[in-house]
Short mmCIF file of C-alpha atoms in Angstrom, two decimals:
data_model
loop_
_atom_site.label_atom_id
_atom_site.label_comp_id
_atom_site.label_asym_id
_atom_site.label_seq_id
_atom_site.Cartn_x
_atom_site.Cartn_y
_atom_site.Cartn_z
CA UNK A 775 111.42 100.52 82.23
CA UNK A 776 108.48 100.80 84.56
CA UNK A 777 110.20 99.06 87.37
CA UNK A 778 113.59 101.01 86.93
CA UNK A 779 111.31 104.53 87.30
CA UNK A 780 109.51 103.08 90.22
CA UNK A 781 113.14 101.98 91.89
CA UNK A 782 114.35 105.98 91.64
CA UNK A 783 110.53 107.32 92.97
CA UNK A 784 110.62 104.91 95.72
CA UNK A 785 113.75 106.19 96.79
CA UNK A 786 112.82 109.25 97.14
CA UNK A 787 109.86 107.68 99.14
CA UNK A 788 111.90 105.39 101.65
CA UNK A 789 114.12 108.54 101.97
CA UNK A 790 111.51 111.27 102.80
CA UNK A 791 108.66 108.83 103.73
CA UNK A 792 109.70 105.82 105.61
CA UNK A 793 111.79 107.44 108.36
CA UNK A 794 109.89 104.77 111.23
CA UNK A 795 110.26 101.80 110.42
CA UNK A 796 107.02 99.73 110.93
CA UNK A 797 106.09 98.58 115.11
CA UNK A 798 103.65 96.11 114.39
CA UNK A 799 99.61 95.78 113.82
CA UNK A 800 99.24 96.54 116.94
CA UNK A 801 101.17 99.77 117.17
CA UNK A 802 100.48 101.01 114.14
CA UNK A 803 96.59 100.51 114.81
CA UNK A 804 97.68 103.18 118.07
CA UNK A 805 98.87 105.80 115.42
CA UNK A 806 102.40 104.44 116.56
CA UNK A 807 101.65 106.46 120.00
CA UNK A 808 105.14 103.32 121.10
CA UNK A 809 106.94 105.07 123.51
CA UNK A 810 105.41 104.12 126.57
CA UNK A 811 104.01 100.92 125.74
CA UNK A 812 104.91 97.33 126.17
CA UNK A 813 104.82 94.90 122.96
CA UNK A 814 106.90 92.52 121.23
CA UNK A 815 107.16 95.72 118.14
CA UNK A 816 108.89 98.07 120.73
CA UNK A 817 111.94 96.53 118.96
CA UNK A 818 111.26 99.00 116.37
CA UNK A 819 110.65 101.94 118.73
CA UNK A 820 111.30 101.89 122.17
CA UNK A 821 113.94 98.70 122.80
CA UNK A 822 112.81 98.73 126.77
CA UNK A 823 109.17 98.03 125.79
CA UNK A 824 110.31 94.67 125.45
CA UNK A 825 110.41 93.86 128.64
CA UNK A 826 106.36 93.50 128.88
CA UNK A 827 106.85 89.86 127.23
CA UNK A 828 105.89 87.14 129.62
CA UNK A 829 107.31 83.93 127.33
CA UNK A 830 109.34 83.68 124.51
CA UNK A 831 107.13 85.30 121.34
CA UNK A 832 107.75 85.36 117.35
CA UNK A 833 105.97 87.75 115.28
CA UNK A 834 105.48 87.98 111.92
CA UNK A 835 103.69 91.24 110.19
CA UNK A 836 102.97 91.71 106.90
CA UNK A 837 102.01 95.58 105.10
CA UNK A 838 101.03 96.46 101.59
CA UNK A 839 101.33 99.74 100.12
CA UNK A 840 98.27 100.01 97.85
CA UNK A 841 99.75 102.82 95.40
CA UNK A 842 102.58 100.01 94.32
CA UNK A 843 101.42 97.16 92.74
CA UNK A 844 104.90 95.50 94.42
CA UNK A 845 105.11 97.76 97.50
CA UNK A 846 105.42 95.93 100.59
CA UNK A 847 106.99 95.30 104.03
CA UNK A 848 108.13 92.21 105.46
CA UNK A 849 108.57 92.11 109.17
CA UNK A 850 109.77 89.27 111.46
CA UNK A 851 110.41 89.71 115.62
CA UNK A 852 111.41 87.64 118.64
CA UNK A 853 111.99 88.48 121.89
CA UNK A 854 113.62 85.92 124.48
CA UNK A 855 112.67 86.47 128.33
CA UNK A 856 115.32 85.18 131.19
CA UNK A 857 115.22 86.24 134.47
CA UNK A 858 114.92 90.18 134.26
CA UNK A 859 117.03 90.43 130.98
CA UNK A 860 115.32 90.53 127.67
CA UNK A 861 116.76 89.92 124.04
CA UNK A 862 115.16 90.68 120.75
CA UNK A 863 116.13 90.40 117.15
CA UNK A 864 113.89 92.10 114.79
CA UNK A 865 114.34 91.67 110.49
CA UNK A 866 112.48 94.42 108.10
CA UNK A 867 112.28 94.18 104.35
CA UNK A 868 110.63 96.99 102.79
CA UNK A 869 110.19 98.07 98.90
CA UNK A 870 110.17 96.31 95.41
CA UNK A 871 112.82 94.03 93.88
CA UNK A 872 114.41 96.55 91.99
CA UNK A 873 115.23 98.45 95.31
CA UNK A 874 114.59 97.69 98.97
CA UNK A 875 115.82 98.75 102.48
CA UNK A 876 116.66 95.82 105.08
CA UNK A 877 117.18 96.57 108.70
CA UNK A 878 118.18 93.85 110.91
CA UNK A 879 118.65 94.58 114.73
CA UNK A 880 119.51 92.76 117.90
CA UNK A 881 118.19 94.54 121.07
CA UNK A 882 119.00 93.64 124.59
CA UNK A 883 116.66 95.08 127.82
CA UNK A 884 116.89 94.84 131.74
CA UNK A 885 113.97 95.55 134.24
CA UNK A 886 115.55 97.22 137.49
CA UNK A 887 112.85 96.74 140.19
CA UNK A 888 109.16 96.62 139.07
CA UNK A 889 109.12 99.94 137.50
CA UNK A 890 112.20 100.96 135.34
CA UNK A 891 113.50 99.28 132.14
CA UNK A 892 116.20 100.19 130.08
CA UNK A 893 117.27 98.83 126.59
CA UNK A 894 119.45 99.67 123.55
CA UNK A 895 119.55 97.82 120.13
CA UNK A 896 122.53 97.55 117.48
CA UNK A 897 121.04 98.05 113.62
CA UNK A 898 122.32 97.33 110.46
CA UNK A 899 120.65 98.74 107.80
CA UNK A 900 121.42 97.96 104.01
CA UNK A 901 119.88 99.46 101.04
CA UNK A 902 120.10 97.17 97.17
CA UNK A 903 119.20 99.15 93.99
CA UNK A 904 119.67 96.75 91.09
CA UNK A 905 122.50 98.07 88.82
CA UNK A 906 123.77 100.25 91.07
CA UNK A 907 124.87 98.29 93.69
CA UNK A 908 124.14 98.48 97.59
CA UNK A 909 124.81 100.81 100.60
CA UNK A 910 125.36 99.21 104.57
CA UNK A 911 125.65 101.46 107.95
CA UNK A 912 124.53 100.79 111.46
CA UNK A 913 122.92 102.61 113.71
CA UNK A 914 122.35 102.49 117.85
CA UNK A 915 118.92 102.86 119.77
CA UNK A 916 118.52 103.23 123.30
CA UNK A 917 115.29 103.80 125.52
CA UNK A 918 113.65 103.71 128.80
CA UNK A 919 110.36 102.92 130.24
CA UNK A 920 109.41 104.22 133.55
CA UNK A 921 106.07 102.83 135.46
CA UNK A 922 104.69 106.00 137.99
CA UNK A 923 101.36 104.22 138.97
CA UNK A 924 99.58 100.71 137.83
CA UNK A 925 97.53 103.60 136.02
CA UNK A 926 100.55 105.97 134.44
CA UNK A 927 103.83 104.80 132.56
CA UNK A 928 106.21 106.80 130.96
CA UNK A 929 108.61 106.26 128.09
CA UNK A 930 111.80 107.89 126.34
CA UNK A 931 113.69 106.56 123.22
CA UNK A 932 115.87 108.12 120.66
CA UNK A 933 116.76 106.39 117.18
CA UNK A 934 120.28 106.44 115.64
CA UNK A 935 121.63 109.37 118.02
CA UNK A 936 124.93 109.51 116.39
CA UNK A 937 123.22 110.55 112.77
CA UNK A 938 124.65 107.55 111.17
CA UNK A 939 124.05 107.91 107.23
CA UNK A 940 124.93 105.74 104.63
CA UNK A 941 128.00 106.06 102.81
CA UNK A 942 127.06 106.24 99.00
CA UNK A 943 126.29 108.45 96.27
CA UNK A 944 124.20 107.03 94.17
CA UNK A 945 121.00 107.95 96.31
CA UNK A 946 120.71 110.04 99.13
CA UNK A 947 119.91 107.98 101.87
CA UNK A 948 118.48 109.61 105.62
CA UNK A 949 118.05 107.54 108.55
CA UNK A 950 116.52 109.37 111.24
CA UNK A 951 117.14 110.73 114.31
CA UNK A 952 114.62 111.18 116.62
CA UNK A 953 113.54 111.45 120.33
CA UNK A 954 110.59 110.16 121.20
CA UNK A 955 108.76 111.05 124.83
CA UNK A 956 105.41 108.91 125.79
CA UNK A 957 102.65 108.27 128.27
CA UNK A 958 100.25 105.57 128.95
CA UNK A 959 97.29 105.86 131.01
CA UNK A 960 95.15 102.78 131.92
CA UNK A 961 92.15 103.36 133.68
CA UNK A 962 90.91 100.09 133.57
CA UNK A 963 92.84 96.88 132.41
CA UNK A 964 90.65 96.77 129.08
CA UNK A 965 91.81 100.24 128.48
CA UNK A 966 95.03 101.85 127.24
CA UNK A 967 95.15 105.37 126.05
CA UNK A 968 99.01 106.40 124.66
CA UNK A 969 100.16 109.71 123.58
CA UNK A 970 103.96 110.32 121.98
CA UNK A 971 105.59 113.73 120.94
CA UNK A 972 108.82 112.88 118.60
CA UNK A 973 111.32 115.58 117.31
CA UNK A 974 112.98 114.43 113.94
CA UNK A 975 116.02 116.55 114.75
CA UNK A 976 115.48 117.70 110.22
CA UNK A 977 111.51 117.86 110.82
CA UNK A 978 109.07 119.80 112.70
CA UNK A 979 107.40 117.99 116.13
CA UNK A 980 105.20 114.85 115.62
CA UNK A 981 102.13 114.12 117.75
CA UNK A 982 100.60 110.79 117.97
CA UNK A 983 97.70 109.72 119.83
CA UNK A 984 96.04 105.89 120.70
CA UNK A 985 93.59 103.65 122.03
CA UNK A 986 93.45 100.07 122.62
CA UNK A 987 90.38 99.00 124.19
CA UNK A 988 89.67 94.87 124.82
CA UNK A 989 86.03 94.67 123.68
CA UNK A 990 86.13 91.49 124.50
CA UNK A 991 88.56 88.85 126.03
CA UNK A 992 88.86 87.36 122.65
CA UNK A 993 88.55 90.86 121.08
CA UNK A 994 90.35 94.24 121.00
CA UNK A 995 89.29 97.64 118.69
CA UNK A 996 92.15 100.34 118.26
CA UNK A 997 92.18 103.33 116.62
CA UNK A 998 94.79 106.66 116.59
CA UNK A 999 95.97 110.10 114.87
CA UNK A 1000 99.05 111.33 114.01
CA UNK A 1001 99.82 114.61 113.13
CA UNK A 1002 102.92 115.61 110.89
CA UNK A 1003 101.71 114.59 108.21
CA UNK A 1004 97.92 113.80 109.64
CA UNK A 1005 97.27 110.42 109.44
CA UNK A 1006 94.30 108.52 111.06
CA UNK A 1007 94.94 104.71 111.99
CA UNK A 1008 92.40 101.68 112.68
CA UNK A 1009 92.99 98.34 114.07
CA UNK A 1010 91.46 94.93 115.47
CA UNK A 1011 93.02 92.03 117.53
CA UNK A 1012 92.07 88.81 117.92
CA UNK A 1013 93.47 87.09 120.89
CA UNK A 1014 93.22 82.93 121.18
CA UNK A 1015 95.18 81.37 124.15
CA UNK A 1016 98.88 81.74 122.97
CA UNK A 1017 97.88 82.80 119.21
CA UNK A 1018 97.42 86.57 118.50
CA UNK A 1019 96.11 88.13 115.16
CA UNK A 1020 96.14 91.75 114.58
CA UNK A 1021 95.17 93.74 111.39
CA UNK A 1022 95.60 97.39 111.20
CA UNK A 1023 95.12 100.39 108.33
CA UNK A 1024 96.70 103.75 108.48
CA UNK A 1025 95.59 106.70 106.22
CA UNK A 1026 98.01 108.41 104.47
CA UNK A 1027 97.13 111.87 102.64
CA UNK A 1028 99.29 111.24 99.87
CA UNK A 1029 99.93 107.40 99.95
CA UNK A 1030 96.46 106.55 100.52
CA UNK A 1031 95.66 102.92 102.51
CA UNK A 1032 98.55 100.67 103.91
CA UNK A 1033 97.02 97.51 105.40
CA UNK A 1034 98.83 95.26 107.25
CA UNK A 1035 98.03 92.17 109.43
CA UNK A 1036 100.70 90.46 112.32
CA UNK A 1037 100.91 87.25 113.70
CA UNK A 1038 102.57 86.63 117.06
CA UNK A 1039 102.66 83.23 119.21
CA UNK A 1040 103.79 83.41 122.72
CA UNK A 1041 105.54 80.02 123.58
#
């Protein structure tokens, strides 16, 4: 009986809660401040930030919602470089077993020149509720990434433009749609300072801010705000040759702590 209460609360919660799904250790540790910035995670925000990769890379990132003794996300990402084209496919599991919300997504990216890139990514999203069977719909993504200086980059993405919903009535079920605008600003190459303003076109302006500074070569300390609702974010990475750990927690004023730890390899 437990379970089947916390199935119907949590969705409510993936509903009104979980409209982005989750970029990484790295990006979360930023306050999600994505649009602008290159990482194997832009497959969950902006698709052209994949085009940073230098090699092949798998990710794998792991959160845990600490109000649920079940609560969790499962994330897993790839991105394959060849020549200036770039292809990703991404996997997300969030929730309990009694309900859950899997996106799966294939994203493909170009780089024209040295300073634009442009990608889009195809989503399927599914939600399961045991006993009352599941709900499927897809969604599009497209985005851009812009480099002004080797100091200033630019960014512009917008999630599931065609307000693609799911088709069921046993929950009501919201996927997003949202445009996203960013800037990077790097005055230093141990330095990164990100800002993004997102519009929810059902929700009031978002404002996220980040910093990811490389302490050391093996080390980097992140931290970043968000503001609607205000959330404060904090984040290390370890970097070892091809091998790269990162562990982040964001505060949530009503969910509390969400840790979460990633682990990429770059082949």
């Amino acid at each position: 009986m437990r379970k089947i209460l916390l199935a119907f609360i949590l969705s409510f919660f993936i509903i009104d809660t979980f409209g982005q799904y989750n970029q990484g250790a790295r990006l979360t540790a930023m306050g999600n401040a994505s649009a602008a910035v290159n990482d194997i995670w832009s497959l969950n925000a902006n698709p052209a930030g994949i085009t940073g990769q230098k090699s092949a890379t798998a990710a794998l990132n792991y959160a845990r919602y600490l109000f649920g003794d079940e609560l969790s996300e499962q994330s897993f990402a790839f991105v394959l470089p060849f020549n200036t084209n770039f292809a990703g496919l991404s996997v997300n599991r969030y929730g309990i077993s009694e309900l859950s919300e899997i996106k799966a997504a294939l994203g493909l990216a170009k780089k024209f020149g040295e300073d634009l890139s442009i990608g889009v990514k195809a989503n399927v999203h599914q939600i399961k509720i045991t006993n009352y069977g599941n709900a499927t719909t897809f969604s599009v993504d497209a985005g851009v990434n812009y480099t002004v200086s080797n100091q200033i980059g630019l960014g512009l993405y917008v999630n599931n433009p065609s307000s693609q919903k799911y088709k069921t009535t046993n929950v009501q079920s919201y996927i997003p749609t949202t445009v996203n605008f960013g800037a990077i600003y790097k005055p230093s190459n141990k330095l990164i300072l990100a800002a993004t303003v997102a519009k929810d076109f059902d929700r009031k302006f978002d404002v996220s801010v980040g910093v990811d500074y490389k302490f050391y070569e093996l080390l980097s300390l992140r931290g970043g705000l968000s503001a609607k609702p205000f959330k404060q974010y904090f984040g290390i990475g370890l970097n070892y040759q091809k091998l790269m750990v990162d562990i982040a927690v964001e505060s949530h004023p009503q969910i509390g702590y969400t840790p979460q730890i990633g682990l990429s390899y770059a082949f």
